[in-house]
Every structure is written in structure tokens, then in C-alpha cells.
């Protein structure tokens, strides 16, 4: 949230088994749950925060055009997760069940970055911008 | 970007025809381009900002597991776009080619919100939280 402008963009990731997914994001990325709504059918919508950076998780509902990566066989967006220590966040995500797509390294576009795909099929590029004096 | 914590999440949306898509997001949402890299093959990666809220656009590359909604026949995440005036942002998006999924209205979960799908197949829920004294 940009406090000055009141404008913000937060991705909402569609998954299968939202309750389990929330536990994964808590463990893998240290996310905390800010809001959570449980529907009678077991479906869940939740707003999560990783150290102040917000995103949402919801069970898929293909009838409303909300598809999980498992249903479509791929994902149509990836998350650029900027953190202080990409190496440690990356390792933690792998430990809790994400798969390395490419390892953390210094990229020629000026970022230290790696990419994982999480157990729910969402892709995360985890990194930080490199400065002249890194 | 949460300035205090240095942690941020920005979605990167895969599209077909990234150059054209960037023009759409500029018109529809008043986005400005912060960074843009044009590849020799015509592909583009760009970081955009809507009044300080950041996201990325890139041409799809299925060989790297980056799929556009057109390629998969749906999208695996949607963007929660919080703005000061959802009605006006919604109308502007429709004017420039987005399609209404459901119109802006006061929702029982405490938001004034509507949903559009843009010409590139990405879904946006445009709204703001309602306060007791709206």
C-alpha cells in the first residue's frame, strides 16, 4: 500500500487446497494472515503479509474464471518477491517444499535473484537489486 | 515497496504482445513505465507503476513456463487494485477495451468493488474498502 496515494496492487493467487497453501506460505516465506474468510464449502480466501508486503490466496473456482496452476497446467503471472536476504528466503522456500527453477545468483540485469515454483504451481522470483557497492 | 522492511511483492503478468499491452495499461489505468527492456526478438519486460503501485509486464515465454492467459485459456491469479475512486477507474478501463465481469457495487464483505478482464486476459478487481462513514 502506498500510503500517500491510497493506490495498491496485491496479487490474489488461485490454488487448490487453500487452507494447506496458507500453511505453506507461512512456513516458506514467514507470511502472517491478516484476514481470512472460510466458506461453508471449505473454500478459503485470505490476505497474507510477508513483512508488510501483501498478497491474497483463494481456493480456485473455475466457474468464476479463477483457475489454479494445477488446473491450467501452468501459471500466467509470477511474483517478484524482493527481500533483504534472497539466499536465505530461497533456501527456506525449498526446505518447505518449493522446487528450484534456477538458483540464486547475480544476474546481468542488476539483481541477485533465483526462481522457485511452489507446491501449488505459483512461481516466485526471489531477489534484490544489486548496488554498486554490494 | 514497504520502505521500512525492504520487502515487496510485485506481480509480473505474462502477455502476448507486450508492447501493445503496455500501451493499454498506460491508457486504462494511468500506468507509467519505470523500467523497460526490449529484447532483440521484439519481446519486452517492463516495470509499471499505477500511482506508486508497481507491477511488471512481459511477453510470454512458454519454454520458460511463463504463459499468457491466451495460451492457457484462463488466468491463475487476479489483481486486487485498490484506488481512491473505483467507479472512475473501472469506467476508464472499460473505455479502453477491458470487459466487465461484474460491475462496481458495494459488496457484503465491506468493499466497493467491480471486476474486469483486460484485453490480454488478466483479471482485475478494482475497489476500495468501505468505511463506516462512506
Tab-separated table of C-alpha atoms in Angstrom:
chain	number	residue	atom	x	y	z
A	1	UNK	CA	0.000	0.000	0.000
A	2	UNK	CA	1.304	3.386	-0.970
A	3	UNK	CA	0.094	5.430	1.985
A	4	UNK	CA	0.326	8.735	0.164
A	5	UNK	CA	-1.646	7.795	-2.912
A	6	UNK	CA	-4.060	5.188	-1.485
A	7	UNK	CA	-3.298	3.065	-4.549
A	8	UNK	CA	-2.085	-0.507	-4.242
A	9	UNK	CA	-1.875	-3.713	-6.252
A	10	UNK	CA	-1.933	-7.059	-4.481
A	11	UNK	CA	-1.987	-10.336	-6.386
A	12	UNK	CA	-4.578	-12.950	-5.471
A	13	UNK	CA	-3.264	-16.439	-6.210
A	14	UNK	CA	-5.754	-19.181	-7.020
A	15	UNK	CA	-4.835	-22.557	-5.565
A	16	UNK	CA	-6.190	-25.992	-4.838
A	17	UNK	CA	-6.479	-26.614	-1.093
A	18	UNK	CA	-6.214	-23.046	0.129
A	19	UNK	CA	-6.008	-23.988	3.814
A	20	UNK	CA	-2.908	-26.092	3.214
A	21	UNK	CA	-1.450	-23.444	0.921
A	22	UNK	CA	-1.723	-20.816	3.649
A	23	UNK	CA	0.334	-23.042	5.953
A	24	UNK	CA	2.947	-23.397	3.231
A	25	UNK	CA	3.256	-19.620	2.717
A	26	UNK	CA	3.511	-19.114	6.472
A	27	UNK	CA	6.387	-21.587	6.731
A	28	UNK	CA	8.169	-20.898	3.467
A	29	UNK	CA	8.003	-17.105	3.421
A	30	UNK	CA	7.176	-16.237	7.026
A	31	UNK	CA	3.784	-14.899	5.933
A	32	UNK	CA	1.191	-13.891	8.509
A	33	UNK	CA	-2.559	-13.984	7.950
A	34	UNK	CA	-4.196	-10.548	8.087
A	35	UNK	CA	-7.704	-11.597	7.106
A	36	UNK	CA	-9.299	-14.951	6.494
A	37	UNK	CA	-12.782	-15.944	5.376
A	38	UNK	CA	-13.783	-19.609	5.454
A	39	UNK	CA	-16.756	-20.545	3.298
A	40	UNK	CA	-19.192	-23.304	4.307
A	41	UNK	CA	-17.889	-25.488	1.452
A	42	UNK	CA	-14.352	-25.462	2.897
A	43	UNK	CA	-13.062	-22.838	0.488
A	44	UNK	CA	-10.948	-20.058	1.912
A	45	UNK	CA	-9.949	-16.522	0.962
A	46	UNK	CA	-7.105	-14.976	2.947
A	47	UNK	CA	-4.970	-11.873	2.880
A	48	UNK	CA	-1.365	-12.531	3.838
A	49	UNK	CA	1.604	-10.322	4.571
A	50	UNK	CA	5.286	-11.083	4.180
A	51	UNK	CA	6.992	-8.460	6.319
A	52	UNK	CA	4.418	-5.872	5.187
A	53	UNK	CA	4.137	-6.995	1.538
A	54	UNK	CA	0.600	-8.158	0.937
A	55	UNK	CA	-0.947	-10.838	-1.251
A	56	UNK	CA	-4.059	-12.991	-1.268
A	57	UNK	CA	-4.737	-16.720	-1.524
A	58	UNK	CA	-8.067	-18.256	-2.509
A	59	UNK	CA	-9.343	-21.648	-3.486
A	60	UNK	CA	-9.889	-21.819	-7.188
A	61	UNK	CA	-13.391	-21.506	-8.628
A	62	UNK	CA	-13.170	-22.355	-12.323
A	63	UNK	CA	-16.876	-21.492	-12.710
A	64	UNK	CA	-15.852	-17.887	-11.937
A	65	UNK	CA	-12.741	-17.940	-14.126
A	66	UNK	CA	-10.411	-18.393	-11.144
A	67	UNK	CA	-8.068	-21.224	-12.076
A	68	UNK	CA	-5.243	-22.825	-10.127
A	69	UNK	CA	-1.978	-23.547	-11.954
A	70	UNK	CA	-2.764	-27.222	-11.446
A	71	UNK	CA	-5.985	-26.866	-13.417
A	72	UNK	CA	-4.393	-24.968	-16.313
A	73	UNK	CA	-1.018	-26.718	-16.344
A	74	UNK	CA	0.942	-23.531	-15.786
A	75	UNK	CA	0.695	-20.040	-14.379
A	76	UNK	CA	0.023	-16.723	-16.065
A	77	UNK	CA	1.953	-14.489	-13.704
A	78	UNK	CA	4.915	-14.772	-11.419
A	79	UNK	CA	5.633	-12.939	-8.201
A	80	UNK	CA	8.661	-10.684	-7.878
A	81	UNK	CA	9.454	-11.039	-4.182
A	82	UNK	CA	12.063	-8.536	-3.044
A	83	UNK	CA	13.664	-9.371	0.291
A	84	UNK	CA	16.707	-8.330	2.249
A	85	UNK	CA	18.385	-11.746	2.023
A	86	UNK	CA	17.304	-13.653	-1.122
A	87	UNK	CA	19.639	-16.590	-0.484
A	88	UNK	CA	18.099	-17.340	2.879
A	89	UNK	CA	14.474	-16.836	1.722
A	90	UNK	CA	15.141	-19.065	-1.279
A	91	UNK	CA	16.618	-21.843	0.876
A	92	UNK	CA	13.730	-21.619	3.318
A	93	UNK	CA	11.180	-21.957	0.499
A	94	UNK	CA	12.998	-25.032	-0.842
A	95	UNK	CA	13.145	-26.551	2.636
A	96	UNK	CA	9.371	-26.284	2.943
A	97	UNK	CA	8.625	-27.834	-0.432
A	98	UNK	CA	9.195	-25.338	-3.234
A	99	UNK	CA	11.287	-26.509	-6.207
A	100	UNK	CA	14.231	-24.564	-7.588
A	101	UNK	CA	13.706	-23.393	-11.181
A	102	UNK	CA	17.061	-21.600	-11.179
A	103	UNK	CA	19.281	-20.915	-8.185
A	104	UNK	CA	20.041	-17.554	-6.632
A	105	UNK	CA	22.856	-15.745	-8.390
A	106	UNK	CA	23.957	-12.304	-9.546
A	107	UNK	CA	22.064	-11.615	-12.783
A	108	UNK	CA	23.364	-9.387	-15.567
A	109	UNK	CA	20.262	-7.179	-15.249
A	110	UNK	CA	21.489	-5.979	-11.871
A	111	UNK	CA	19.640	-8.225	-9.469
A	112	UNK	CA	20.687	-11.033	-7.183
A	113	UNK	CA	17.845	-13.443	-7.857
A	114	UNK	CA	16.609	-17.003	-8.025
A	115	UNK	CA	13.311	-18.605	-9.013
A	116	UNK	CA	11.209	-21.270	-7.361
A	117	UNK	CA	7.878	-22.865	-8.117
A	118	UNK	CA	5.823	-23.544	-5.028
A	119	UNK	CA	3.835	-26.752	-4.356
A	120	UNK	CA	0.696	-25.033	-5.698
A	121	UNK	CA	2.268	-24.170	-9.051
A	122	UNK	CA	2.947	-20.467	-8.471
A	123	UNK	CA	6.321	-19.096	-9.466
A	124	UNK	CA	8.344	-16.694	-7.321
A	125	UNK	CA	11.417	-14.757	-8.348
A	126	UNK	CA	13.173	-14.008	-5.068
A	127	UNK	CA	15.783	-11.319	-5.110
A	128	UNK	CA	17.037	-7.822	-4.530
A	129	UNK	CA	18.589	-5.141	-6.654
A	130	UNK	CA	22.378	-5.099	-6.596
A	131	UNK	CA	24.015	-1.824	-5.748
A	132	UNK	CA	27.411	-0.619	-6.941
A	133	UNK	CA	28.869	-1.485	-3.555
A	134	UNK	CA	27.384	-4.909	-2.834
B	1	UNK	CA	7.623	-1.399	-1.651
B	2	UNK	CA	7.470	-1.285	2.099
B	3	UNK	CA	10.268	1.190	2.742
B	4	UNK	CA	10.751	0.115	6.355
B	5	UNK	CA	11.105	-3.588	5.751
B	6	UNK	CA	12.632	-3.617	2.250
B	7	UNK	CA	10.177	-6.394	1.421
B	8	UNK	CA	7.807	-6.119	-1.526
B	9	UNK	CA	5.721	-8.302	-3.820
B	10	UNK	CA	5.008	-7.184	-7.363
B	11	UNK	CA	3.152	-9.390	-9.817
B	12	UNK	CA	4.628	-9.941	-13.276
B	13	UNK	CA	1.893	-10.561	-15.817
B	14	UNK	CA	2.696	-12.665	-18.872
B	15	UNK	CA	1.031	-11.448	-22.054
B	16	UNK	CA	1.071	-11.808	-25.798
B	17	UNK	CA	2.246	-8.599	-27.500
B	18	UNK	CA	3.832	-6.895	-24.511
B	19	UNK	CA	4.424	-3.601	-26.311
B	20	UNK	CA	0.753	-3.200	-27.077
B	21	UNK	CA	-0.201	-4.334	-23.584
B	22	UNK	CA	1.944	-1.612	-22.022
B	23	UNK	CA	0.018	0.992	-24.032
B	24	UNK	CA	-3.231	-0.480	-22.771
B	25	UNK	CA	-2.175	-0.307	-19.109
B	26	UNK	CA	-0.994	3.270	-19.595
B	27	UNK	CA	-4.371	4.300	-21.005
B	28	UNK	CA	-6.671	2.142	-18.918
B	29	UNK	CA	-5.036	2.561	-15.513
B	30	UNK	CA	-2.849	5.622	-15.979
B	31	UNK	CA	0.279	3.472	-15.537
B	32	UNK	CA	3.714	4.926	-16.148
B	33	UNK	CA	6.734	2.907	-17.272
B	34	UNK	CA	9.545	2.866	-14.716
B	35	UNK	CA	11.857	0.429	-16.498
B	36	UNK	CA	11.714	-1.231	-19.888
B	37	UNK	CA	13.967	-3.747	-21.584
B	38	UNK	CA	13.393	-4.572	-25.248
B	39	UNK	CA	14.896	-7.840	-26.437
B	40	UNK	CA	16.232	-8.257	-29.999
B	41	UNK	CA	13.340	-10.639	-30.790
B	42	UNK	CA	10.757	-7.931	-30.041
B	43	UNK	CA	9.941	-9.238	-26.577
B	44	UNK	CA	9.641	-6.727	-23.792
B	45	UNK	CA	9.891	-6.706	-19.996
B	46	UNK	CA	8.670	-3.571	-18.238
B	47	UNK	CA	8.051	-2.356	-14.717
B	48	UNK	CA	4.982	-0.136	-14.436
B	49	UNK	CA	3.528	2.000	-11.696
B	50	UNK	CA	-0.083	2.990	-11.111
B	51	UNK	CA	0.179	5.951	-8.779
B	52	UNK	CA	3.056	4.276	-6.935
B	53	UNK	CA	1.703	0.711	-7.030
B	54	UNK	CA	4.104	-1.413	-9.044
B	55	UNK	CA	3.700	-4.367	-11.373
B	56	UNK	CA	5.513	-5.915	-14.314
B	57	UNK	CA	4.532	-6.941	-17.827
B	58	UNK	CA	6.474	-9.359	-20.016
B	59	UNK	CA	5.924	-11.215	-23.242
B	60	UNK	CA	5.160	-14.815	-22.526
B	61	UNK	CA	7.846	-17.463	-22.971
B	62	UNK	CA	6.167	-20.852	-22.637
B	63	UNK	CA	9.579	-22.549	-22.938
B	64	UNK	CA	10.368	-20.954	-19.565
B	65	UNK	CA	6.961	-21.708	-18.019
B	66	UNK	CA	5.716	-18.139	-18.496
B	67	UNK	CA	2.287	-18.448	-20.073
B	68	UNK	CA	-0.176	-15.785	-21.160
B	69	UNK	CA	-3.850	-16.239	-20.293
B	70	UNK	CA	-4.476	-16.593	-24.040
B	71	UNK	CA	-2.174	-19.629	-24.177
B	72	UNK	CA	-3.707	-21.369	-21.150
B	73	UNK	CA	-7.317	-20.288	-21.663
B	74	UNK	CA	-7.562	-18.551	-18.297
B	75	UNK	CA	-5.509	-16.891	-15.598
B	76	UNK	CA	-4.155	-18.254	-12.330
B	77	UNK	CA	-4.192	-15.028	-10.352
B	78	UNK	CA	-6.127	-11.808	-10.281
B	79	UNK	CA	-5.017	-8.368	-9.274
B	80	UNK	CA	-6.625	-6.559	-6.366
B	81	UNK	CA	-6.282	-2.933	-7.443
B	82	UNK	CA	-7.175	-0.534	-4.664
B	83	UNK	CA	-7.838	3.019	-5.836
B	84	UNK	CA	-9.418	6.152	-4.472
B	85	UNK	CA	-12.288	6.142	-6.997
B	86	UNK	CA	-13.119	2.591	-8.171
B	87	UNK	CA	-16.087	3.712	-10.281
B	88	UNK	CA	-13.995	6.031	-12.375
B	89	UNK	CA	-11.049	3.615	-12.754
B	90	UNK	CA	-13.463	0.854	-13.741
B	91	UNK	CA	-15.137	3.028	-16.383
B	92	UNK	CA	-11.799	4.130	-17.787
B	93	UNK	CA	-10.626	0.501	-18.105
B	94	UNK	CA	-13.840	-0.421	-19.958
B	95	UNK	CA	-13.467	2.584	-22.257
B	96	UNK	CA	-10.015	1.405	-23.307
B	97	UNK	CA	-11.040	-2.159	-24.006
B	98	UNK	CA	-11.441	-4.137	-20.776
B	99	UNK	CA	-14.626	-6.172	-20.351
B	100	UNK	CA	-16.851	-6.001	-17.275
B	101	UNK	CA	-17.068	-9.304	-15.396
B	102	UNK	CA	-19.252	-7.730	-12.706
B	103	UNK	CA	-19.935	-4.035	-12.200
B	104	UNK	CA	-18.770	-1.856	-9.328
B	105	UNK	CA	-21.029	-2.083	-6.314
B	106	UNK	CA	-20.977	-2.230	-2.525
B	107	UNK	CA	-20.099	-5.832	-1.620
B	108	UNK	CA	-21.210	-7.542	1.582
B	109	UNK	CA	-17.565	-8.191	2.507
B	110	UNK	CA	-17.068	-4.482	3.074
B	111	UNK	CA	-15.612	-3.307	-0.206
B	112	UNK	CA	-16.908	-1.221	-3.053
B	113	UNK	CA	-15.612	-3.273	-5.946
B	114	UNK	CA	-16.022	-4.408	-9.543
B	115	UNK	CA	-14.142	-6.836	-11.753
B	116	UNK	CA	-12.864	-6.537	-15.310
B	117	UNK	CA	-10.864	-8.762	-17.601
B	118	UNK	CA	-8.373	-6.860	-19.731
B	119	UNK	CA	-7.733	-7.473	-23.447
B	120	UNK	CA	-4.764	-9.707	-22.525
B	121	UNK	CA	-6.834	-11.999	-20.316
B	122	UNK	CA	-5.763	-10.711	-16.903
B	123	UNK	CA	-8.454	-10.089	-14.298
B	124	UNK	CA	-8.565	-7.025	-12.069
B	125	UNK	CA	-10.765	-6.456	-9.044
B	126	UNK	CA	-10.957	-2.695	-8.719
B	127	UNK	CA	-12.148	-1.317	-5.436
B	128	UNK	CA	-11.653	0.196	-2.060
B	129	UNK	CA	-12.578	-0.764	1.467
B	130	UNK	CA	-15.794	0.790	2.693
B	131	UNK	CA	-15.641	2.655	5.953
B	132	UNK	CA	-18.442	3.125	8.435
B	133	UNK	CA	-18.928	6.676	7.189
B	134	UNK	CA	-18.779	6.322	3.382
